[in-house]
Coordinates of N, CA and C in Angstrom, one line a residue:
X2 N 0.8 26.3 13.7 CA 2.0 26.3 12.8 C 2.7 27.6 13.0
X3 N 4.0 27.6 13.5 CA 4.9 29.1 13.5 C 5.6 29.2 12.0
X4 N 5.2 30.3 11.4 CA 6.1 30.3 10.3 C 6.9 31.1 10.2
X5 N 8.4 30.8 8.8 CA 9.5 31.3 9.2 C 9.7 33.1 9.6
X6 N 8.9 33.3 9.3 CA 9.0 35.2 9.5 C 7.8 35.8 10.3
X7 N 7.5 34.8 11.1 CA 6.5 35.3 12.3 C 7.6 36.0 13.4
X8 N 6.6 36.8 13.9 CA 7.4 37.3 15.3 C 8.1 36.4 16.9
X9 N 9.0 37.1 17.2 CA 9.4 36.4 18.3 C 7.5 36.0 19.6
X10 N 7.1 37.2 19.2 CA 5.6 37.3 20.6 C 4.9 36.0 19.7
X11 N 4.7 35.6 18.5 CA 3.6 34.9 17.8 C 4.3 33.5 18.4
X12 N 5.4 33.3 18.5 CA 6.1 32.2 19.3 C 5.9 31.7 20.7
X13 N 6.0 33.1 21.4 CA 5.9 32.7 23.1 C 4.1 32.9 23.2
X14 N 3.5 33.4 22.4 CA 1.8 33.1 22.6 C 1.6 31.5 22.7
X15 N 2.3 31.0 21.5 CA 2.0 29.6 21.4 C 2.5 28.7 22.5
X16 N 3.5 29.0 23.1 CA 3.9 28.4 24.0 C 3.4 28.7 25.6
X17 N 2.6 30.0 26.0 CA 1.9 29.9 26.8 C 0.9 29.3 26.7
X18 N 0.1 29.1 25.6 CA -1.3 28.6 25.4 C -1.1 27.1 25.5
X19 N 0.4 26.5 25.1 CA 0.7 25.0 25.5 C 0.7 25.0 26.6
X20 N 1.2 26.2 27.7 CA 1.2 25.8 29.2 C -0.2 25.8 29.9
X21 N -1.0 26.4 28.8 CA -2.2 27.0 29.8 C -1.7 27.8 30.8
X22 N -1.1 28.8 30.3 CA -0.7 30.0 30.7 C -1.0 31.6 30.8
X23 N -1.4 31.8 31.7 CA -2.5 33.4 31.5 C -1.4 34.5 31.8
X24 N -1.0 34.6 32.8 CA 0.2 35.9 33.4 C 1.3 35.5 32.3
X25 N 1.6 35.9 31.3 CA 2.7 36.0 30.3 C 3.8 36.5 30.7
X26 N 3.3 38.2 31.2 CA 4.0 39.5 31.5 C 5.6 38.8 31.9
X27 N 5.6 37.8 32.9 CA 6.5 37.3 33.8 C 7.7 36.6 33.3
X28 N 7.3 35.9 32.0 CA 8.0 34.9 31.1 C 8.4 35.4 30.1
X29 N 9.2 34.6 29.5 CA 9.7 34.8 27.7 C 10.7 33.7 27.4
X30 N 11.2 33.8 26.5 CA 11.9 33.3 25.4 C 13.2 33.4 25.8
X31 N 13.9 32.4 26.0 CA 15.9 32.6 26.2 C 16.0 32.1 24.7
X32 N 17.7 32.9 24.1 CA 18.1 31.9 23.2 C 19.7 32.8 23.5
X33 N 20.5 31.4 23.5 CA 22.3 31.4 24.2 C 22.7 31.4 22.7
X34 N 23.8 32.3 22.5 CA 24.9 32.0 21.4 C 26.2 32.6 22.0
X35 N 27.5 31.8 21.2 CA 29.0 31.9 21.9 C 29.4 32.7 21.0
X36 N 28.8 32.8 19.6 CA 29.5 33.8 18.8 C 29.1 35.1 18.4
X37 N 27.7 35.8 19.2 CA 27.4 36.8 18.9 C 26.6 37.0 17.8
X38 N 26.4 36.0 17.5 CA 25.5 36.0 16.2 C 24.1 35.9 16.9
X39 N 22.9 36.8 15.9 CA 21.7 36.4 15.3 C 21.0 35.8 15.2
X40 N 19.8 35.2 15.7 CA 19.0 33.9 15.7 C 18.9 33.8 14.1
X41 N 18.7 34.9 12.8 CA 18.8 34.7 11.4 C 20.2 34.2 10.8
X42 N 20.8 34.2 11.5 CA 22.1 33.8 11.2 C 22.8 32.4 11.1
X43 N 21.6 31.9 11.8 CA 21.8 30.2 12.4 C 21.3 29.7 11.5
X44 N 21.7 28.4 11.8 CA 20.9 27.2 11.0 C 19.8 26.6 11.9
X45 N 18.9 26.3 11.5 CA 17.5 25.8 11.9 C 18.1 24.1 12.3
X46 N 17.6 23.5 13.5 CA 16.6 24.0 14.4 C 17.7 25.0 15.3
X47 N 16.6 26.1 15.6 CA 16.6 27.1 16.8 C 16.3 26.4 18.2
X48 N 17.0 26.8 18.9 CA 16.8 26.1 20.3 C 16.5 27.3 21.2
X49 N 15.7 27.4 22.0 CA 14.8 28.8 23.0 C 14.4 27.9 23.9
X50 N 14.8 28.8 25.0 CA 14.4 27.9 26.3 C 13.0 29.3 27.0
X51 N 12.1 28.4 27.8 CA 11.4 29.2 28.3 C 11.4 29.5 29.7
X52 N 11.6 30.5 30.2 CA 12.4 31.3 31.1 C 11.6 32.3 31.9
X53 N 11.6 32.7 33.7 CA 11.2 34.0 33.9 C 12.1 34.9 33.7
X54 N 11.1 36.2 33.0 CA 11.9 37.1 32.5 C 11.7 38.1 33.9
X55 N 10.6 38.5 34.4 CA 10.3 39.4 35.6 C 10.0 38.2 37.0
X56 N 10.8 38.7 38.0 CA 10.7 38.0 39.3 C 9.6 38.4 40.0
X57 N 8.8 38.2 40.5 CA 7.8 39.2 41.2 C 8.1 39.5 42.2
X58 N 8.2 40.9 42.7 CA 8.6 40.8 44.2 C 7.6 40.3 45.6
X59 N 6.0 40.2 45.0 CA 5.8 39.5 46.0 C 5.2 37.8 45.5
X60 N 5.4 37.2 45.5 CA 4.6 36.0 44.7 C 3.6 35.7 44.9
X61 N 2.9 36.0 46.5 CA 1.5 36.0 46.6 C 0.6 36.7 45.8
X62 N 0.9 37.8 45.3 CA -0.4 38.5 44.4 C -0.8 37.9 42.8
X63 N 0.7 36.7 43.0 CA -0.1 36.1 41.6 C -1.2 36.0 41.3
X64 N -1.9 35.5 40.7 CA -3.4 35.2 40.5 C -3.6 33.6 40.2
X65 N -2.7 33.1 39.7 CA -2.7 31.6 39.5 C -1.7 31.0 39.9
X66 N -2.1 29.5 40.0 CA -0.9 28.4 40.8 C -0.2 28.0 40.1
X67 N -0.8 28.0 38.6 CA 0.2 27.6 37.8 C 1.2 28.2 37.8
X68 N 1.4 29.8 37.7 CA 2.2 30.8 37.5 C 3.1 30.6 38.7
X69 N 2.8 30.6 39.9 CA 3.9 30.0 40.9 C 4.3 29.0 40.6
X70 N 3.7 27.7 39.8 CA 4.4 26.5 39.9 C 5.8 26.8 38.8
X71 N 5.3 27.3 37.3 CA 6.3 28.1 37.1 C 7.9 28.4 37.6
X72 N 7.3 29.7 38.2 CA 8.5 30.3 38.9 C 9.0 29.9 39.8
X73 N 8.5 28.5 40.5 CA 9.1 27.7 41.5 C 10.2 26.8 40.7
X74 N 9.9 26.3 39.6 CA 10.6 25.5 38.3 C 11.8 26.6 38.6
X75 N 11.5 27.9 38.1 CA 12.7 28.7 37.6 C 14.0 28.8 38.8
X76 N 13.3 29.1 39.7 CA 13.7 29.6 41.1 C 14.5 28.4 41.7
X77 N 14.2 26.8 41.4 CA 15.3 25.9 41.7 C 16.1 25.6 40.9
X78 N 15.7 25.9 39.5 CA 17.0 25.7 38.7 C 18.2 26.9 38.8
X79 N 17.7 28.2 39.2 CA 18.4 29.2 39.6 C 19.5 28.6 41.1
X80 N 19.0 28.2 41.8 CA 19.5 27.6 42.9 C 20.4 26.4 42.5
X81 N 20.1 25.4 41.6 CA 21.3 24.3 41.4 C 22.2 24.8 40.5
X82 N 22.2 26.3 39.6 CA 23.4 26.7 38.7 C 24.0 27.6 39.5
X83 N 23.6 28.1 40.8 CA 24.3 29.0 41.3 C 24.1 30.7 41.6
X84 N 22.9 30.5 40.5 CA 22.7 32.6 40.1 C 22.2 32.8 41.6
X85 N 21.4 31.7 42.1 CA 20.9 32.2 43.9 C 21.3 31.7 44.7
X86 N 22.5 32.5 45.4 CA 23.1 31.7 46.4 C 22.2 31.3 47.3
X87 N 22.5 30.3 48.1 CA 21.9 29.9 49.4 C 22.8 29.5 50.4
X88 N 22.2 29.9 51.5 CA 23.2 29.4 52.7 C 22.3 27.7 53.0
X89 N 23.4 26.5 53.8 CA 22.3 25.3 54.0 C 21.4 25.3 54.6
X90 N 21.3 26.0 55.4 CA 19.6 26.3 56.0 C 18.7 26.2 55.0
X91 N 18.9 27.3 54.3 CA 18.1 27.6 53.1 C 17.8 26.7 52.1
X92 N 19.0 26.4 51.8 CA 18.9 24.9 50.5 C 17.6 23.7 51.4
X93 N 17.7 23.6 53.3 CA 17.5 23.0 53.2 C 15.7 23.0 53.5
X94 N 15.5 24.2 53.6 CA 13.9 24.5 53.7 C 13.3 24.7 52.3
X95 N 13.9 25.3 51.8 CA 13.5 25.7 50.0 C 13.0 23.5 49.7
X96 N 14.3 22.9 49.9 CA 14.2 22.1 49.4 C 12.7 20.9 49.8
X97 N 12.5 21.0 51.1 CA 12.0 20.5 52.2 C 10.5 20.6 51.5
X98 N 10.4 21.5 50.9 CA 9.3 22.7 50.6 C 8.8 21.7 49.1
X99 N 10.0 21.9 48.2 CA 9.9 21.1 46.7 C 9.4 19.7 47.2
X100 N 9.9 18.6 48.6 CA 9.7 17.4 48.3 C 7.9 17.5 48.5
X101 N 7.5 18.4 49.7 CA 6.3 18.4 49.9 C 5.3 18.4 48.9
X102 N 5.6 19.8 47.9 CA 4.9 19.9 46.8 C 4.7 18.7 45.6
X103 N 5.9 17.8 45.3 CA 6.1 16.8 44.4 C 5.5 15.6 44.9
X104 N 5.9 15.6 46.4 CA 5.2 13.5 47.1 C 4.3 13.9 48.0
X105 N 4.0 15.1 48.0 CA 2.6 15.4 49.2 C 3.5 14.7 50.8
X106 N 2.5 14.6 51.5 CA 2.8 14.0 52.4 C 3.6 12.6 53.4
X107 N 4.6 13.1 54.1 CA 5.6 11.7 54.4 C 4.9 10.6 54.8
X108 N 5.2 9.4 54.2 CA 4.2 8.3 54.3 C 5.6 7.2 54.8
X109 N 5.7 6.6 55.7 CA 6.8 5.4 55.8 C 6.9 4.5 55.0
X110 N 5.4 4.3 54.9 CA 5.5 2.8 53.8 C 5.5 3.0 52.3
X111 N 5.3 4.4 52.1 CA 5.4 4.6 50.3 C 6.9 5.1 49.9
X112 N 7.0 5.9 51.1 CA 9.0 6.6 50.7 C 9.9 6.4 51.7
X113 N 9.7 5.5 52.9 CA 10.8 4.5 53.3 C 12.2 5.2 53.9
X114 N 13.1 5.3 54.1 CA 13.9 6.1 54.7 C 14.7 7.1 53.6
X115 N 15.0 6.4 52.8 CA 15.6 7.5 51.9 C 15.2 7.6 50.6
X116 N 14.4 8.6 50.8 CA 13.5 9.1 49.2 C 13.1 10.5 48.7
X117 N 15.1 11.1 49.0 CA 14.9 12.1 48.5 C 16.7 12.1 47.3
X118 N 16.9 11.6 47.5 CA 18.1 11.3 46.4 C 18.2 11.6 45.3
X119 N 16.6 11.3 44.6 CA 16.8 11.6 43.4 C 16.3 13.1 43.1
X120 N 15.9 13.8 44.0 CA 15.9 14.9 44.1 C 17.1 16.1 44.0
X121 N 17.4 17.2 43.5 CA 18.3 18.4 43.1 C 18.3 19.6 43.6
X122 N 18.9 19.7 45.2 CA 18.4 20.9 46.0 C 19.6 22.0 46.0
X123 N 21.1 21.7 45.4 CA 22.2 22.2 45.7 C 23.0 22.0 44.8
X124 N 23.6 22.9 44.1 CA 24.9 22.5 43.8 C 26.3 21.4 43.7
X125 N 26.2 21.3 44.7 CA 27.1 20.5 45.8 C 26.4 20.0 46.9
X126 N 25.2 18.8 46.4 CA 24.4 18.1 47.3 C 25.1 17.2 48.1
X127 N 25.0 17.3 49.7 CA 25.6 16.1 50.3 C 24.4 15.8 50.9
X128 N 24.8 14.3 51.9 CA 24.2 13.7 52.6 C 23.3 14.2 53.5
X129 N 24.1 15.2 53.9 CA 23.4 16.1 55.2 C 22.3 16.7 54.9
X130 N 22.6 17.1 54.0 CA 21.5 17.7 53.3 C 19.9 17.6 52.9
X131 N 20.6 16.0 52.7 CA 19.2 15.5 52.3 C 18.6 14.8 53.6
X132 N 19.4 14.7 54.3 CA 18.8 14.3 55.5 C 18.2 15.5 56.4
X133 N 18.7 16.7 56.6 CA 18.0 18.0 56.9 C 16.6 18.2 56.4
X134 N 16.5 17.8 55.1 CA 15.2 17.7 54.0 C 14.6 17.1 54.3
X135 N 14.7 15.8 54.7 CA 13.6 14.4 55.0 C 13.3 15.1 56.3
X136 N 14.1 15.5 57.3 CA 13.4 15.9 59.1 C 12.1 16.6 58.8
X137 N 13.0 17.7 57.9 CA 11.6 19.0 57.7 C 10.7 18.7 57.0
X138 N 10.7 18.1 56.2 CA 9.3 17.6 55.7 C 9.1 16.8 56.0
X139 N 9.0 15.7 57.3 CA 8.0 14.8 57.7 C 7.5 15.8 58.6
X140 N 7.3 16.8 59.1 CA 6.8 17.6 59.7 C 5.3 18.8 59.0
X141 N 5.4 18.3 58.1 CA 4.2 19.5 56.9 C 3.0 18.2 56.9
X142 N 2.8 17.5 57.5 CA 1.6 16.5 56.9 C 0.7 17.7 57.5
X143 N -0.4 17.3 55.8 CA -1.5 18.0 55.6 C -1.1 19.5 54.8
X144 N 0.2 19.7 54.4 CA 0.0 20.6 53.6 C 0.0 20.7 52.5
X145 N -0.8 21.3 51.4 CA -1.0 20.8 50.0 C 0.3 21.6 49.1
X146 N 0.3 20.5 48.0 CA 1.2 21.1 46.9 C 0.9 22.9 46.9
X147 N -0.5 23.6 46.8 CA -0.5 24.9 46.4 C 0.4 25.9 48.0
X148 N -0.1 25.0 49.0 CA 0.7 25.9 50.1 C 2.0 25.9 50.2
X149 N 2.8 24.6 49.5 CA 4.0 24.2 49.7 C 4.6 25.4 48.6
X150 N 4.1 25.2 47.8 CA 4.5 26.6 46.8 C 5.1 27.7 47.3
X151 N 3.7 28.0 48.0 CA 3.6 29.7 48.2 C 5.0 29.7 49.4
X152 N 4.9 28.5 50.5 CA 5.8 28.9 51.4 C 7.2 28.9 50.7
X153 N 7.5 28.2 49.9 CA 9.1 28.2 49.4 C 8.9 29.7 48.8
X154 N 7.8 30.0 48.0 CA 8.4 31.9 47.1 C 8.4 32.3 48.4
X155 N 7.7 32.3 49.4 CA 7.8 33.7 50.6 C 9.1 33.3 51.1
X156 N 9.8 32.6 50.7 CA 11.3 32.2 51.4 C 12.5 32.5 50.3
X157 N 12.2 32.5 49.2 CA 12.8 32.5 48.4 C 13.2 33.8 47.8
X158 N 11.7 34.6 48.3 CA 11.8 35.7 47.3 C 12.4 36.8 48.4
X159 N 13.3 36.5 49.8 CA 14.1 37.2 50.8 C 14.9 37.1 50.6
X160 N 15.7 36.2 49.3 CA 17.4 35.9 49.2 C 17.9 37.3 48.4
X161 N 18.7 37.6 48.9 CA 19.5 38.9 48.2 C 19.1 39.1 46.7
X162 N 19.8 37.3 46.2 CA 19.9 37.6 44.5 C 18.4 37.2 43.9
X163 N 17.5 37.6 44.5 CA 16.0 37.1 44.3 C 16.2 38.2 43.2
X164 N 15.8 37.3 41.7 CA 15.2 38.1 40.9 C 16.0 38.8 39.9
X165 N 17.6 38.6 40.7 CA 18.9 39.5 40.1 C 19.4 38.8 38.9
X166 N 19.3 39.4 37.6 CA 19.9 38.9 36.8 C 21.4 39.6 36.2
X167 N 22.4 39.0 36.3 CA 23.9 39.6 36.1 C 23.8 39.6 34.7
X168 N 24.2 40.5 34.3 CA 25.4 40.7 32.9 C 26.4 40.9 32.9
X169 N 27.3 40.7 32.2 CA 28.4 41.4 32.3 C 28.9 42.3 31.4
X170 N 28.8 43.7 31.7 CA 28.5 44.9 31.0 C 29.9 45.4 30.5
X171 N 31.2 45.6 31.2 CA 32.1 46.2 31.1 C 33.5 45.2 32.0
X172 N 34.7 45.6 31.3 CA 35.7 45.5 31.7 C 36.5 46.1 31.4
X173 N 37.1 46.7 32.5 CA 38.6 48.3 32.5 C 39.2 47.0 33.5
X174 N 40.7 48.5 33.4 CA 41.7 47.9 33.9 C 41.6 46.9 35.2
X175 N 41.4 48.1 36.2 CA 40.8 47.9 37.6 C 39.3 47.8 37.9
X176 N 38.6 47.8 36.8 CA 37.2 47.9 37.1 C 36.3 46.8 36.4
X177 N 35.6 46.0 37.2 CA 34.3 44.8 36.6 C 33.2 45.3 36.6
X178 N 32.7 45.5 35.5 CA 30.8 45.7 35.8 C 29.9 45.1 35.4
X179 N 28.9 44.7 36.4 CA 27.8 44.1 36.2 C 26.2 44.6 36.0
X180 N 25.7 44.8 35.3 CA 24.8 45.2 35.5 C 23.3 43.9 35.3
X181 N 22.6 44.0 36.3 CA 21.3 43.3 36.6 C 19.9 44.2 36.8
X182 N 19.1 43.1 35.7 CA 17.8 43.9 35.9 C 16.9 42.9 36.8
X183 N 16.0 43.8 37.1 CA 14.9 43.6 38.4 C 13.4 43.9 38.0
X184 N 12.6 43.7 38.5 CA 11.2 44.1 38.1 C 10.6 45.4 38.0
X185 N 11.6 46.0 39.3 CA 11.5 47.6 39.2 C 12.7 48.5 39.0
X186 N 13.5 47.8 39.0 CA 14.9 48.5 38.7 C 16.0 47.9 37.7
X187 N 17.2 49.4 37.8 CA 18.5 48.2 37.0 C 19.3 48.6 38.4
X188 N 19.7 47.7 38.3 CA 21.2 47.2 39.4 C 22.3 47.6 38.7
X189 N 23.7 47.8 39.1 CA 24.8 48.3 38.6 C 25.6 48.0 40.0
X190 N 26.1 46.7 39.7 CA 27.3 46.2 40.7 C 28.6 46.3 40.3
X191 N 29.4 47.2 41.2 CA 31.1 47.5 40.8 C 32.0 47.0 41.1
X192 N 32.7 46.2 40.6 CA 34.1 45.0 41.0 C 35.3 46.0 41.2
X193 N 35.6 46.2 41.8 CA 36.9 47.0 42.0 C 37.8 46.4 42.5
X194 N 38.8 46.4 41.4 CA 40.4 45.4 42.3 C 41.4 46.5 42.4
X195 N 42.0 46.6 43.6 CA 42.9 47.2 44.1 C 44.3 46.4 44.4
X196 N 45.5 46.7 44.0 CA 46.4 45.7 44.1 C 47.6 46.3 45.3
X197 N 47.9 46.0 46.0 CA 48.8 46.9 46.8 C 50.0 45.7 47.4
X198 N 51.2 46.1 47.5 CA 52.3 45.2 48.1 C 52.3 44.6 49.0
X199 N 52.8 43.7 49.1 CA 52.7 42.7 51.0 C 53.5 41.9 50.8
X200 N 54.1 41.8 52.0 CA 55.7 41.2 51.8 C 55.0 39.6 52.2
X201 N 53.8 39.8 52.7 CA 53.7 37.8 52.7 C 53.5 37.4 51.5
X202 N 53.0 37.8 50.4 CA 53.1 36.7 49.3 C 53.9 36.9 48.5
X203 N 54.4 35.5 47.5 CA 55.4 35.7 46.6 C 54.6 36.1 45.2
X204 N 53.3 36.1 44.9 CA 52.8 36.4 43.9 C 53.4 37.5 43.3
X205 N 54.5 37.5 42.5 CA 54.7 39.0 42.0 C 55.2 40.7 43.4
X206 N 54.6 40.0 44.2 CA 54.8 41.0 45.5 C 53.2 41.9 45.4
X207 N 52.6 41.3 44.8 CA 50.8 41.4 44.4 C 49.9 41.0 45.6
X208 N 48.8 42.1 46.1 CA 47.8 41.0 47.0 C 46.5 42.2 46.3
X209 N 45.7 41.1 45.9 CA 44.5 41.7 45.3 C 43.2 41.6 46.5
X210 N 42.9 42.9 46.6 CA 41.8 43.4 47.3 C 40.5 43.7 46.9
X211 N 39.4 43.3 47.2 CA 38.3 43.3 46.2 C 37.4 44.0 47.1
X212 N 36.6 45.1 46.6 CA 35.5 45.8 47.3 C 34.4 46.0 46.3
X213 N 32.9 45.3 47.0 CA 32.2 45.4 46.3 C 30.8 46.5 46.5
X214 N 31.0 47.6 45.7 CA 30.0 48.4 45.7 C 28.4 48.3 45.0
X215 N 27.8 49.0 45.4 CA 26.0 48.5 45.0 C 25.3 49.9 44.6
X216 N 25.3 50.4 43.5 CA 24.4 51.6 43.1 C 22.7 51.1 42.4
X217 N 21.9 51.7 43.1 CA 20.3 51.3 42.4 C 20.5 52.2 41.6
X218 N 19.8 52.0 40.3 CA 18.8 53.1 39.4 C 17.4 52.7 39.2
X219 N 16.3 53.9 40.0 CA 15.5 53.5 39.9 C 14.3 54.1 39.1

């Protein structure tokens, strides 16, 4: 039973102990508001989503498969909202990787020509796509759900925005800032618009120029 003046940790204990969950460190608690308000401030029910909070940078030294099965969850839903870009290559090995681990092995007579559809590898899923997916994975027979894992993090965890979580920290005139934390660091990404004249467009006599700078703090 959580009661009303227990701690936020007395909450996510409970909820790893529902996952059969050991590595915690990695996870936590989301909760979204549009008005700035206070989880005390709300009306009950509370809604918390459960979330990686630390990306690992290598995913092999996990210790459990659960804990990658996990961050594999996190890591595709990060991929269909966008926070990890992918090029189609990518979408379509990441993805190739997910069907492996969910239907095991391509079988003709169990999944037939097209039996990846109801599957969610992209944003902007086309046809190609899923047909890229089906090639590559009739080619993994004999590889199990736990290796299907591991291959998608060791692929996954090379994408730039592996791990990068944006905020949006500041806005000046000419200046956007983001700041993103990491397992070992904070990020501090600088939007800089520069506006300078050009007789090709009619916009105001406006052409906006965008240069994007990258400072670590580590």
């Amino acid at each position: 039973t959580f009661l009303k003046h227990s701690k936020g940790q007395t909450l996510m204990d409970m909820v790893c102990e529902h996952l059969n969950l050991l590595e915690k460190d990695y996870f936590g608690l989301t909760f979204a508001d549009t008005d700035s308000q206070k989880v005390s401030e709300l009306y009950s029910p509370w809604h918390f989503a459960f979330a990686v909070k630390f990306y690992p940078p290598d995913p092999s030294q996990l210790m459990e498969d659960i804990t990658r099965y996990y961050l594999c969850l996190q890591l595709r839903d990060d991929m269909l909202s966008g926070r990890l870009p992918c090029s189609f290559v990518t979408h379509a090995l990441l993805g190739s990787y997910t069907v492996q681990a969910e239907l095991g092995d391509y079988d003709q007579d169990d999944h037939g020509s097209d039996y990846v559809s109801d599957f969610r590898f992209a944003p902007n899923q086309t046809r190609e796509l899923e047909e890229r997916v089906m090639e590559l994975h009739r080619n993994y027979k004999g590889m199990t759900p736990a290796e299907a894992e591991m291959n998608f993090l060791e692929n996954a965890k090379k994408l730039s925005m592996y791990g990068v979580d944006l905020h949006h920290a500041k806005v000046g005139y000419s200046r956007i800032l983001f700041q993103a934390s990491t397992m070992h660091s904070v990020l501090k990404y600088h939007f800089l618009l520069y506006f300078e004249e050009s007789e090709n467009l009619r916009l105001g006599g406006l052409h906006g120029i965008f240069s994007f700078l990258n400072k670590r703090w580590t």
